[in-house]
Each structure stands twice: as C-alpha cells, then as structure tokens.
Short mmCIF file of C-alpha atoms in Angstrom, two decimals:
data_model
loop_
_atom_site.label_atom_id
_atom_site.label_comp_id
_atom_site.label_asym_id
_atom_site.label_seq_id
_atom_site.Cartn_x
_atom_site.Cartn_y
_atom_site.Cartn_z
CA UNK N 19 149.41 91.33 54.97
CA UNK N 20 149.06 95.03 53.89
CA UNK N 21 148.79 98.19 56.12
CA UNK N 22 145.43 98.26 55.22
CA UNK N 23 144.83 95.30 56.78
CA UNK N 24 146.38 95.35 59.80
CA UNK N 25 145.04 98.99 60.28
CA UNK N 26 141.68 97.60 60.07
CA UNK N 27 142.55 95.12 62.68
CA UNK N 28 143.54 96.96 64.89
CA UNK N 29 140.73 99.55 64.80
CA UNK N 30 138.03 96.13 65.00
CA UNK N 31 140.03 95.60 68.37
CA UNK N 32 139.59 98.82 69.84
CA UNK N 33 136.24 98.81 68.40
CA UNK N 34 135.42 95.74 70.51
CA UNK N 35 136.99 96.95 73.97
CA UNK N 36 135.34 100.21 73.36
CA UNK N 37 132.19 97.90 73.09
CA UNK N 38 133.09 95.96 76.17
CA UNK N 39 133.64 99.20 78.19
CA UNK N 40 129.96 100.25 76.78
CA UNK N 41 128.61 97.16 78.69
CA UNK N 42 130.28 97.21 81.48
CA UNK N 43 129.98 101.06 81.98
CA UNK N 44 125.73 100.30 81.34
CA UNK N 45 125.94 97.27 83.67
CA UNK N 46 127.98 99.39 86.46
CA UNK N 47 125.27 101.87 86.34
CA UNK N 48 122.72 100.19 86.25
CA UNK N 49 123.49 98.66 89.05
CA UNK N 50 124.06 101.97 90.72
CA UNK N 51 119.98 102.55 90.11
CA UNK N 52 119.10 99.90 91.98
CA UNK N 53 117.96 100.51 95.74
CA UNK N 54 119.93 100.48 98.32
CA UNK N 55 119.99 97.45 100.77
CA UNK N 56 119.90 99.67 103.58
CA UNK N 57 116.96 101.42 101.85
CA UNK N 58 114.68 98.36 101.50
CA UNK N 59 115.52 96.73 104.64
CA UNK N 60 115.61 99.27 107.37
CA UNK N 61 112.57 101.58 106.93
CA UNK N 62 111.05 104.00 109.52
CA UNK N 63 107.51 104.16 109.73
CA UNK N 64 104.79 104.92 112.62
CA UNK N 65 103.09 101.92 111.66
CA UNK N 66 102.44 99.08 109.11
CA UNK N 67 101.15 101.12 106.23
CA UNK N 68 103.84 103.84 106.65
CA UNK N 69 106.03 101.22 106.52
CA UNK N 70 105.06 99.47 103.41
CA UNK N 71 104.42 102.77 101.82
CA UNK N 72 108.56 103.37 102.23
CA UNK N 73 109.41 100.45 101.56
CA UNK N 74 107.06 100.48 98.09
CA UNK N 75 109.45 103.96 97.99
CA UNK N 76 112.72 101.96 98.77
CA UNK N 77 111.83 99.37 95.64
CA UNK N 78 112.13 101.93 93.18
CA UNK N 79 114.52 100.38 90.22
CA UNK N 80 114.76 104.29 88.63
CA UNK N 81 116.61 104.16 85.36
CA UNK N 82 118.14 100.21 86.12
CA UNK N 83 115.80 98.98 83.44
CA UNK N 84 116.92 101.99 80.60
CA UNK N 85 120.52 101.06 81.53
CA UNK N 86 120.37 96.94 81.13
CA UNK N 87 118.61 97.91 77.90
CA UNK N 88 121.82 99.71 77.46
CA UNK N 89 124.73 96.81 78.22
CA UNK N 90 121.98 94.26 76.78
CA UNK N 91 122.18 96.53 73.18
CA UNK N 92 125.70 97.13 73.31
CA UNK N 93 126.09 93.24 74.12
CA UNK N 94 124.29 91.93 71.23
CA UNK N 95 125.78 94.09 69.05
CA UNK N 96 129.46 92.47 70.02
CA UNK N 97 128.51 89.29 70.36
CA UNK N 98 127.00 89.66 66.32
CA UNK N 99 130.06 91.29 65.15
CA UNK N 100 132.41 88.12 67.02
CA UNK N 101 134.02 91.09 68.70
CA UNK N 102 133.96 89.57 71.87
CA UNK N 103 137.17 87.04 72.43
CA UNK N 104 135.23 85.83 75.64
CA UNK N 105 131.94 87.30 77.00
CA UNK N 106 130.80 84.42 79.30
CA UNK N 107 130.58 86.77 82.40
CA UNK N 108 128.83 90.11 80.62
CA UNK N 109 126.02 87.56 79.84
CA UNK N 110 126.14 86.12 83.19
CA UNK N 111 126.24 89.50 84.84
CA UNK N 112 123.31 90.73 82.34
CA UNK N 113 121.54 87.75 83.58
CA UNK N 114 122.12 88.96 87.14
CA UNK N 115 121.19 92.69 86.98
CA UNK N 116 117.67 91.14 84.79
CA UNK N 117 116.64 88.95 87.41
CA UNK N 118 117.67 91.40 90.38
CA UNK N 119 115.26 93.80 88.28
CA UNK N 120 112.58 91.52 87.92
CA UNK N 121 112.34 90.60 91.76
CA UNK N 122 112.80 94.48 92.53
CA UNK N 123 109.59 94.65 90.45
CA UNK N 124 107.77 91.85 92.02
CA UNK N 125 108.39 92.46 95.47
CA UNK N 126 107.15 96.46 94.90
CA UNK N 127 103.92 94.91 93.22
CA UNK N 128 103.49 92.69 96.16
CA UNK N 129 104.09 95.56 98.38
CA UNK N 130 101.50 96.95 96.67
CA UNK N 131 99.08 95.05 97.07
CA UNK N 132 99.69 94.58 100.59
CA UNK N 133 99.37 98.59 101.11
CA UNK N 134 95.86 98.52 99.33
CA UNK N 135 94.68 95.36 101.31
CA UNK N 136 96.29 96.02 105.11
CA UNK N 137 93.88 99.42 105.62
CA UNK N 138 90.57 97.35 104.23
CA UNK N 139 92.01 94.23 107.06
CA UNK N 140 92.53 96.88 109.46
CA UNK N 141 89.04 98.46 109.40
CA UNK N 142 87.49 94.93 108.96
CA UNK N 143 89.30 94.16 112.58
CA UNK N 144 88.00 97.41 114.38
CA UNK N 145 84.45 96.47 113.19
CA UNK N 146 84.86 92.99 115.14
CA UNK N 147 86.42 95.21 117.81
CA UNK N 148 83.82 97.04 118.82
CA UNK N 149 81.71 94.08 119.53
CA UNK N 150 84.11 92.68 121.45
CA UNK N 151 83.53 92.83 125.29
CA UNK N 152 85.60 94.30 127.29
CA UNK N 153 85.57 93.27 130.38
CA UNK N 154 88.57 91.02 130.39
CA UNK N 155 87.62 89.48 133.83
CA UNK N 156 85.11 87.45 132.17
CA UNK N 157 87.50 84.97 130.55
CA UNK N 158 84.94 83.88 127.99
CA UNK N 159 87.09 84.05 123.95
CA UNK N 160 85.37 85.31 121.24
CA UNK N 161 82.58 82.61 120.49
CA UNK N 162 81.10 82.65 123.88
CA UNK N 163 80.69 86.36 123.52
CA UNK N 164 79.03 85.94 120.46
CA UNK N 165 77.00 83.32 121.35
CA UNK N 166 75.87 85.87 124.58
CA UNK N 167 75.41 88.63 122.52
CA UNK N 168 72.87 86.48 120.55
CA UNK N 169 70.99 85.38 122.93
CA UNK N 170 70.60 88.70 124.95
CA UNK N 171 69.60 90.34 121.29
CA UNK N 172 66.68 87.49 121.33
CA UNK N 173 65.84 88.07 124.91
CA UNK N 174 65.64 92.10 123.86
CA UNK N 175 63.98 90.97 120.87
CA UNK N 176 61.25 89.22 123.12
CA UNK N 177 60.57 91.98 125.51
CA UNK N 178 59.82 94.39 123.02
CA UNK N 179 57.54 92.14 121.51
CA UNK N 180 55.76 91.41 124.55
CA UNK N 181 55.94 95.38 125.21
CA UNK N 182 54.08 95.60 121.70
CA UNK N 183 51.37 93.18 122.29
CA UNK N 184 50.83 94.57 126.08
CA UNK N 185 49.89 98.38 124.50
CA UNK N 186 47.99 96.37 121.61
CA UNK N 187 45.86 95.05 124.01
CA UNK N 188 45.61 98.43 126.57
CA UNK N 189 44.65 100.12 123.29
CA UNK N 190 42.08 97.65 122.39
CA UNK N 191 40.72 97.84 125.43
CA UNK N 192 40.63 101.30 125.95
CA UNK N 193 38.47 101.60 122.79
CA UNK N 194 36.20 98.94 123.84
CA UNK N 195 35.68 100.94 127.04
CA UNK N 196 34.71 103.96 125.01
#
C-alpha cells in the first residue's frame, strides 16, 4: 500500500468519528431542549386552567426537533458512506429522542384541547348551578329538584292564566255595564 493510501485512510477514519461526534453532540442537545421533568410534572397554578396553561408551557420541545434533524442528517450521511463500524445504538437513541418528541407533541395538543374545552365545561356547570337549590336540608338530588321546579313553573304557569282570564272577564263586564 502507498502513502497515499493509507493517508486517505486514515483521514476516512477521522472523518467518521468526527461524524459520530456530530450525532452524538446533536442527540446530546437535543435532548437538552426537551422539558424538564420537574417542569411538566410539578406545576403551580390557582386552578385547573392555570394549571394546564403551564403545563401546555412546560411541553414546549424548543429547538429538540431542529437538533434530531441534526444527528438524524449527520447519521444518514455515515451510515451511506459505511463510515460507521457499528451504529446500532445512534439509531436506537435517534429512535428514542423521535418518539420522546412525538409524545411531547401529543400530550401539549391534548393539553390543548383540554384548556379550550375545561372553561366551556366550567360555565356549562355554573349554568346548572344556579338552578340548583340550595337548601341542603332538603335531601332531595338533582332530579327531584328538577322535577319540583317543573311542576311549580306549571302551577305559576296556571295562576297567571287564571289571573288573565279573571281581568278578561272584569273587563268584559265592565264594558257591558257601560
């Protein structure tokens, strides 16, 4: 073998470890962009949608993605040129930081939703709320008081009704009178 050649041979191997520090280095950070644990699972809040609103916060991936796209790149580009002797465990870890992403993502899209539907439930419940009665002594649950409610509405209903027809008839009367 020539100089040439085992120049070249040499430079293909630091080539390839300088590619395998590439992915590791893009892994490492992006890895470092992912949220916290503490972040997502201890969240101070006044109430429920305070809470989901941090922890929508707390699910923030920042530049994760840009970085896998990174190692993922630099990965390809090694495994293509066979300058990888063995890169089992940068595709497993690739693999890892993807799907760590990806359920990052859905949970915050979940949250999501959850923040736009919880003040719509909330509102929903105070409407029912305010029907409610409150005298707790009365031990009837929620379909007696509906079912009173009802039937005091009809019994209203009826009086006013009788009320109507009672001046009808004063009125007719009065004018027959006249």
């Amino acid at each position: 073998m020539n100089q040439s050649t085992l120049d070249e041979d040499e430079l293909f191997g630091e080539a390839a470890s300088e590619v395998r520090e590439d992915v590791e280095t893009s892994l490492e950070r992006a890895g470092d962009a992912l949220p916290d644990t503490d972040d997502i699972w201890n969240v101070e809040a006044d109430n429920t949608l305070g809470a989901l609103n941090a922890l929508r916060s707390a699910l923030d991936t920042g530049d994760a993605a840009d970085h896998l796209r990174d190692a993922k790149k630099w990965y390809t580009m090694g495994e293509r040129a066979d300058a990888f002797e063995d890169a089992d465990d940068l595709a497993t870890e690739i693999e890892r930081v993807e799907e760590t992403i990806a359920d990052i993502e859905d949970a915050k899209e979940q949250v999501g939703d959850l923040t736009s539907t919880i003040p719509g439930l909330k509102n929903t419940l105070e409407g029912l709320g305010t029907e409610e009665n409150t005298d707790d002594s009365a031990g009837d649950d929620a379909g007696d008081e509906t079912e009173g409610t009802d039937a005091e509405s009809e019994h209203a209903e009826a009086d006013e009704s009788e009320e109507r027809d009672d001046h009808a008839e004063d009125a007719e009367e009065a004018e027959a009178a006249d």
